[in-house]
mmCIF file with all atom_site columns, C-alpha atoms in Angstrom:
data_model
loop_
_atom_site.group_PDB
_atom_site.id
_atom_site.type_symbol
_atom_site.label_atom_id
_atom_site.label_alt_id
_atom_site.label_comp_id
_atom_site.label_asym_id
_atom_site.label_entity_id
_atom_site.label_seq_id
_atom_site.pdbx_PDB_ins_code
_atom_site.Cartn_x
_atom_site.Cartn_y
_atom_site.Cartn_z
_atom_site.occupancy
_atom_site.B_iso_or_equiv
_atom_site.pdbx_formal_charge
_atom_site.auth_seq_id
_atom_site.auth_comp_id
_atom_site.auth_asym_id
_atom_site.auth_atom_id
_atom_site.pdbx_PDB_model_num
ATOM 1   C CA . UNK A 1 1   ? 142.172 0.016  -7.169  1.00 92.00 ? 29  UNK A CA 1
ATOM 2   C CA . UNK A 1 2   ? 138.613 0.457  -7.010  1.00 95.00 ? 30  UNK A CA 1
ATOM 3   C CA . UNK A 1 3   ? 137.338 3.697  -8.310  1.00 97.00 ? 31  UNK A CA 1
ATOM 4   C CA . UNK A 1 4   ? 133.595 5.478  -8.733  1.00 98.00 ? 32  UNK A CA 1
ATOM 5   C CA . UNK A 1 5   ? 132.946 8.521  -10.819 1.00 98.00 ? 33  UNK A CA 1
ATOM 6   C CA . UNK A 1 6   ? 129.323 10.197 -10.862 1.00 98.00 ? 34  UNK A CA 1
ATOM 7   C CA . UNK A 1 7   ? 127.974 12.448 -13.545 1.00 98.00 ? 35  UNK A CA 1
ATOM 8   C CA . UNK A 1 8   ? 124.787 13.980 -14.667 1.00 98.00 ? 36  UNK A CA 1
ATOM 9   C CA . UNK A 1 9   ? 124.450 16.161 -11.321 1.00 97.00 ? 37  UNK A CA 1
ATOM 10  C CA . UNK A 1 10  ? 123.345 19.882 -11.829 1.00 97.00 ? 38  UNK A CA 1
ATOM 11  C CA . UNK A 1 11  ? 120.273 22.153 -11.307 1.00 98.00 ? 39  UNK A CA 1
ATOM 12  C CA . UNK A 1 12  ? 116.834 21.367 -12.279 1.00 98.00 ? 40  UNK A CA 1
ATOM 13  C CA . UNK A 1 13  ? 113.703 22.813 -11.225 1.00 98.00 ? 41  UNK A CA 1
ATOM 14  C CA . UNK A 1 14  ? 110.718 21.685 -8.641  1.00 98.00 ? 42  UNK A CA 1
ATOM 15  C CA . UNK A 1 15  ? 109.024 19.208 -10.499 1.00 98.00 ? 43  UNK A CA 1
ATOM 16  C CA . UNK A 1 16  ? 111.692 18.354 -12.602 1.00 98.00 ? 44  UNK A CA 1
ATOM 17  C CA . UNK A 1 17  ? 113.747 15.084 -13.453 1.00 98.00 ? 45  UNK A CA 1
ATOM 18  C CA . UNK A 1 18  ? 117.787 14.741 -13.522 1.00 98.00 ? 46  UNK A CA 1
ATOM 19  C CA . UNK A 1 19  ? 119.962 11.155 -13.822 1.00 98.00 ? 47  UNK A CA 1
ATOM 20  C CA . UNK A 1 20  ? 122.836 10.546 -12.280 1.00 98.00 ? 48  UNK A CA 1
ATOM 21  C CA . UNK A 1 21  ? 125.553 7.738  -13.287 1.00 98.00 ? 49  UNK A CA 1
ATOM 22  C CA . UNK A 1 22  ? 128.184 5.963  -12.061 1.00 98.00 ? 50  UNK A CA 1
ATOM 23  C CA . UNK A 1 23  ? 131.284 4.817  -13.122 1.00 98.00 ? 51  UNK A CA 1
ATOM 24  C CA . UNK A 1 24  ? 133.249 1.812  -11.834 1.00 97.00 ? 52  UNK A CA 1
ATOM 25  C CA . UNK A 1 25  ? 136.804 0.913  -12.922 1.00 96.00 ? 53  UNK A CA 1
ATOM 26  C CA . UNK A 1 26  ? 138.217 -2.049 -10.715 1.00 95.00 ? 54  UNK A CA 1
ATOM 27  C CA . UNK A 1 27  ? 135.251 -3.807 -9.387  1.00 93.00 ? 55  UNK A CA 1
ATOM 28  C CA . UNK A 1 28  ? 131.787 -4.361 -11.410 1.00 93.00 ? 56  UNK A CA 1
ATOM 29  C CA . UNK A 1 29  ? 128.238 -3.863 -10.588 1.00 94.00 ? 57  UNK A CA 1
ATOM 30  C CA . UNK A 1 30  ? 127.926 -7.306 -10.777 1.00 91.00 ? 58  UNK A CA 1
ATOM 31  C CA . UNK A 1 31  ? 129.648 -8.270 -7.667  1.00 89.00 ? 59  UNK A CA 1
ATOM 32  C CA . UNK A 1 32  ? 127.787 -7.129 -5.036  1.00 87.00 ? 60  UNK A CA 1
ATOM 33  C CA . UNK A 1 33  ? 125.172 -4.781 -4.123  1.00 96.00 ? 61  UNK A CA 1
ATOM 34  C CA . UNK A 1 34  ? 125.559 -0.975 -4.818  1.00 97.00 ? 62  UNK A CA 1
ATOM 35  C CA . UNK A 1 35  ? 123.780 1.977  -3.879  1.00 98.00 ? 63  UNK A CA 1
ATOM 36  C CA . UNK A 1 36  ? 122.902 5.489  -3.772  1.00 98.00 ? 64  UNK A CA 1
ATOM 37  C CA . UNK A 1 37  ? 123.270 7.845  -1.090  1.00 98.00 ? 65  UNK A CA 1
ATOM 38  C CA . UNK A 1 38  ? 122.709 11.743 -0.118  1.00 98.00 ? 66  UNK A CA 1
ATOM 39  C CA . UNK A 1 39  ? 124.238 14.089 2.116   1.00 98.00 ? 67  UNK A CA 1
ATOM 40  C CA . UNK A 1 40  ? 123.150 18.046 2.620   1.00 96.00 ? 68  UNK A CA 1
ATOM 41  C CA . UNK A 1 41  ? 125.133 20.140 5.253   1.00 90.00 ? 69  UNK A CA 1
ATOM 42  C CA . UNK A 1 42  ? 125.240 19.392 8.611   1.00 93.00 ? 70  UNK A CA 1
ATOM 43  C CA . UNK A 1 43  ? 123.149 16.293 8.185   1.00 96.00 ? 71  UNK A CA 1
ATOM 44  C CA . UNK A 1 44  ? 124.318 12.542 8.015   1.00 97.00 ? 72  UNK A CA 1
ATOM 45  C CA . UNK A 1 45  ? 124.437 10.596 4.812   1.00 97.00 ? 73  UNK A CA 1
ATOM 46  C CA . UNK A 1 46  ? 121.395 9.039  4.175   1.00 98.00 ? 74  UNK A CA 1
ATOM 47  C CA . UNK A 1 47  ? 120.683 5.936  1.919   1.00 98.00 ? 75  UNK A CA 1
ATOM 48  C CA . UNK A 1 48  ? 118.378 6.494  -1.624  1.00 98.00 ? 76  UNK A CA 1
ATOM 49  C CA . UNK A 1 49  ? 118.370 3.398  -3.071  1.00 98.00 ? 77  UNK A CA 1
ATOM 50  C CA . UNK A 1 50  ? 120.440 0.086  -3.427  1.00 98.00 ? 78  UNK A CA 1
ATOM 51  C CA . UNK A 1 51  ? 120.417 -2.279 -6.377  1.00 97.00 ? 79  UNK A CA 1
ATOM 52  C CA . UNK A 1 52  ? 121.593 -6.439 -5.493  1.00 94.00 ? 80  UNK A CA 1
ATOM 53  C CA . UNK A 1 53  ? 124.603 -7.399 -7.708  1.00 88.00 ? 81  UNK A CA 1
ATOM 54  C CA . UNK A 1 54  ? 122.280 -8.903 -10.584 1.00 81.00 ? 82  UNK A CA 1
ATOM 55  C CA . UNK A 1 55  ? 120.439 -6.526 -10.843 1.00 72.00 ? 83  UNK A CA 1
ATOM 56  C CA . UNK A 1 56  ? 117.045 -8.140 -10.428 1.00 78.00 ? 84  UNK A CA 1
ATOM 57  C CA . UNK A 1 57  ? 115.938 -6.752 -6.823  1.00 94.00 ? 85  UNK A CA 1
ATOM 58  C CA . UNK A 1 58  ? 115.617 -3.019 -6.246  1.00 96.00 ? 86  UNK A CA 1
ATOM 59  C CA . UNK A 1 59  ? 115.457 -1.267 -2.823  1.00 97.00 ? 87  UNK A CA 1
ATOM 60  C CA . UNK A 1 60  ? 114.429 2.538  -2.108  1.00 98.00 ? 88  UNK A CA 1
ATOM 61  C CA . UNK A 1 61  ? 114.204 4.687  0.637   1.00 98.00 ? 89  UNK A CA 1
ATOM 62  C CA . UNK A 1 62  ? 110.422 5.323  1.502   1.00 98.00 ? 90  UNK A CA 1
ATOM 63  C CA . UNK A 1 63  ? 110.782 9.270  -0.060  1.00 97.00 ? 91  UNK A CA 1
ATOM 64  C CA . UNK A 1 64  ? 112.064 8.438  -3.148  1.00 97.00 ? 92  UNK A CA 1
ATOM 65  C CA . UNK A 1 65  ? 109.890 5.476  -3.951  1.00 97.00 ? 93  UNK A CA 1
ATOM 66  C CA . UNK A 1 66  ? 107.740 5.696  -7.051  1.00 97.00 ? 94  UNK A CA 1
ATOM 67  C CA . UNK A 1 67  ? 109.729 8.588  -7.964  1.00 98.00 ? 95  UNK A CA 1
ATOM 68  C CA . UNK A 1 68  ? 113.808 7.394  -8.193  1.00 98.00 ? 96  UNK A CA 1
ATOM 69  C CA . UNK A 1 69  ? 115.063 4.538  -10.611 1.00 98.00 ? 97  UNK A CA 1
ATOM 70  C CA . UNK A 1 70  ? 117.968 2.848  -9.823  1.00 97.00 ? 98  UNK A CA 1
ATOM 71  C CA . UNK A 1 71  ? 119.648 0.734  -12.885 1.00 96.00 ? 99  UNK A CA 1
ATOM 72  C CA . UNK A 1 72  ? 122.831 -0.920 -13.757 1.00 96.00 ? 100 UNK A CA 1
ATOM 73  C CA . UNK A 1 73  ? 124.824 -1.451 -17.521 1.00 94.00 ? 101 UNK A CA 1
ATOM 74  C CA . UNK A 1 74  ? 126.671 -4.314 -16.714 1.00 93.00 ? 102 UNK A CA 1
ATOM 75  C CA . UNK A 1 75  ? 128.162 -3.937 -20.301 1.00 94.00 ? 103 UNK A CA 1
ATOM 76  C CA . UNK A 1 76  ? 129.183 -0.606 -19.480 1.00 96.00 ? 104 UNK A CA 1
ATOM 77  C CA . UNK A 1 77  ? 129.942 -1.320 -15.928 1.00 96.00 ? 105 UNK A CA 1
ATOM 78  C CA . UNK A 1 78  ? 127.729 1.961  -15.024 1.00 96.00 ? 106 UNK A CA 1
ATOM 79  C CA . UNK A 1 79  ? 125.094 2.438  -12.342 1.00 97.00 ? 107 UNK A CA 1
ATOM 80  C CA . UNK A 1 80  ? 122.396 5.001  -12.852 1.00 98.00 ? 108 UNK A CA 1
ATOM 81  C CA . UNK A 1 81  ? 119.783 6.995  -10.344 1.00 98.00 ? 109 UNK A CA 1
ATOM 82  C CA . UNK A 1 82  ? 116.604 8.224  -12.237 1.00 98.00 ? 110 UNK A CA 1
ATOM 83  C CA . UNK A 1 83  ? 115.096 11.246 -10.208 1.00 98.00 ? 111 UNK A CA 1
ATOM 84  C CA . UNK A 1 84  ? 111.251 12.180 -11.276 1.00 98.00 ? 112 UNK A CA 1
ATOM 85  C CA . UNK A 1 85  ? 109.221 14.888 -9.260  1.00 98.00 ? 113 UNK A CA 1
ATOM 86  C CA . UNK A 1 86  ? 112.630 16.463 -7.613  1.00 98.00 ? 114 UNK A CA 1
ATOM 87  C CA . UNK A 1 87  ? 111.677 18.642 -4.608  1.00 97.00 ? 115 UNK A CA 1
ATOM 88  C CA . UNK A 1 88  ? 113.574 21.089 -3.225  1.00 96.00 ? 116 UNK A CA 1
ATOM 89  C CA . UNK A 1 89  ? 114.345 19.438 0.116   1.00 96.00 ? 117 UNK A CA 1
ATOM 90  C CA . UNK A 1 90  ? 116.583 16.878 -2.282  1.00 97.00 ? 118 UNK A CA 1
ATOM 91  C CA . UNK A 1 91  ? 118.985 19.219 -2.759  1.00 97.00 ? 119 UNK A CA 1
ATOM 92  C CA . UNK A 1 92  ? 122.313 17.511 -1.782  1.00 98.00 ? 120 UNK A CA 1
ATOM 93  C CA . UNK A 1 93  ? 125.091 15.706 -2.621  1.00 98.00 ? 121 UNK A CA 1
ATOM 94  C CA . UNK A 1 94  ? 124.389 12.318 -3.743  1.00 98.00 ? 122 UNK A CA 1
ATOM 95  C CA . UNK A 1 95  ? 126.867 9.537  -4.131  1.00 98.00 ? 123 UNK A CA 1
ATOM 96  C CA . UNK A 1 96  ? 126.947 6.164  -5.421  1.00 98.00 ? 124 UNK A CA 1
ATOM 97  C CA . UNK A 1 97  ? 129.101 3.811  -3.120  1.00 98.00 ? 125 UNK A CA 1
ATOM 98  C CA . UNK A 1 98  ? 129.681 -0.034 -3.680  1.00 97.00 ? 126 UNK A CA 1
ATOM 99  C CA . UNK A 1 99  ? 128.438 -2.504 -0.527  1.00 96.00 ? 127 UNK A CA 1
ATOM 100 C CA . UNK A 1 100 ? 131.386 -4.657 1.430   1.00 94.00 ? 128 UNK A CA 1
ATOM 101 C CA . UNK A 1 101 ? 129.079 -6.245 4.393   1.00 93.00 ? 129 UNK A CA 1
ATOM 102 C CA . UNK A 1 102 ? 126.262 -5.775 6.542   1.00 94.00 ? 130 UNK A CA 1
ATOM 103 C CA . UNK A 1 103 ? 122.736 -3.661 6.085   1.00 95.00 ? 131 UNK A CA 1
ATOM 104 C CA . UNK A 1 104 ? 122.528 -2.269 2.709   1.00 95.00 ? 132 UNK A CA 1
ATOM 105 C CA . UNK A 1 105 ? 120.535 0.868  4.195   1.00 96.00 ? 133 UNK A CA 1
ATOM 106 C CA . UNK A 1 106 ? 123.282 2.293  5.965   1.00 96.00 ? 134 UNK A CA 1
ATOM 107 C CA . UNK A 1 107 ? 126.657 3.663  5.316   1.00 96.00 ? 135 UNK A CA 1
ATOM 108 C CA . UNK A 1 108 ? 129.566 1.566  7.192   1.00 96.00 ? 136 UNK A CA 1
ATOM 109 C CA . UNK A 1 109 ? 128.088 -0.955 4.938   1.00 96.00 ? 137 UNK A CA 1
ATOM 110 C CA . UNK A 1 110 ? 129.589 0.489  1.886   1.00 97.00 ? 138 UNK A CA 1
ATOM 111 C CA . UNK A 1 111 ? 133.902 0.146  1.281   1.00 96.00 ? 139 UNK A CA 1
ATOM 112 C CA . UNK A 1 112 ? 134.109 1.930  -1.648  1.00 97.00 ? 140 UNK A CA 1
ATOM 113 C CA . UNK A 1 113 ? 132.483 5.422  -2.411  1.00 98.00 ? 141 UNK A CA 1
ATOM 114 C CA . UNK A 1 114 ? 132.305 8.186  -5.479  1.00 98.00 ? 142 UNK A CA 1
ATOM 115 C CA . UNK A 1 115 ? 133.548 11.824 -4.556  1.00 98.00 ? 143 UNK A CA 1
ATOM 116 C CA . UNK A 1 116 ? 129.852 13.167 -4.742  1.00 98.00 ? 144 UNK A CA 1
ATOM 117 C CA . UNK A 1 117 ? 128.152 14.793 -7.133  1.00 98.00 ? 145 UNK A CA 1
ATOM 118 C CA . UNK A 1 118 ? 125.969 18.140 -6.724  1.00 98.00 ? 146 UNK A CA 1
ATOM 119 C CA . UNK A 1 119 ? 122.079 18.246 -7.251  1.00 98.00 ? 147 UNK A CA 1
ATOM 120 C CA . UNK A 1 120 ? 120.038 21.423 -6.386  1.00 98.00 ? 148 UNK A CA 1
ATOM 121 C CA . UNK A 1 121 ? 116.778 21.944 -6.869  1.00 98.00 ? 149 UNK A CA 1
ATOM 122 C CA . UNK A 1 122 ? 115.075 25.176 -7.062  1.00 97.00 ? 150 UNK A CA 1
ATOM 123 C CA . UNK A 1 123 ? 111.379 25.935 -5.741  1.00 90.00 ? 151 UNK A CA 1
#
């Protein structure tokens, strides 16, 4: 059974920089691509960033490039979201989901998902 746990969530002000991990137990990082995604109420879930199973390519949504760093500890089986400049409109719940099939930028493409973790940021 495939299971994702994120961490590191929390308040932080404008400006200000927060990183969120990932846990895996029954699948690694390795495998496949895996990503980052964020949801605020009443809105779909939209895609962050994605990271290919090695590690060596890097994808990001056109907001958070330059800013968000997307990593993975394949030792520690752990991904890992690096948020610089937050702005208040990123307030939402972010998750960190593991890719089955298909486009990597959206979210039917994903089979295995985190329960979400909070980020707020305050103006």
């Amino acid at each position: 059974q495939v299971q994702l746990v994120e961490s590191g969530g929390g308040l932080v002000q404008t400006g200000g920089s927060l990183t969120l991990s990932c846990a895996a137990s029954g699948r690694t990082f390795s495998e496949n691509y895996s990503g980052w995604f964020r949801q605020t109420p009443g809105k779909e879930r939209e895609f962050v960033a994605v990271i290919t199973g090695k590690g060596g390519s890097s994808y990001y949504a056109d907001s958070t490039k330059g800013r968000f760093t997307i990593s993975t500890d394949f030792a520690k089986n752990t991904m890992s979201l690096q948020m610089n400049n937050l702005k208040p409109e990123e307030t939402a719940v972010y998750y960190c989901a593991m890719h089955r099939m298909g486009s990597v930028y959206v979210t039917d493409s994903y089979n295995y998902w985190g329960q979400g973790i909070q980020v707020t940021v305050s103006s």
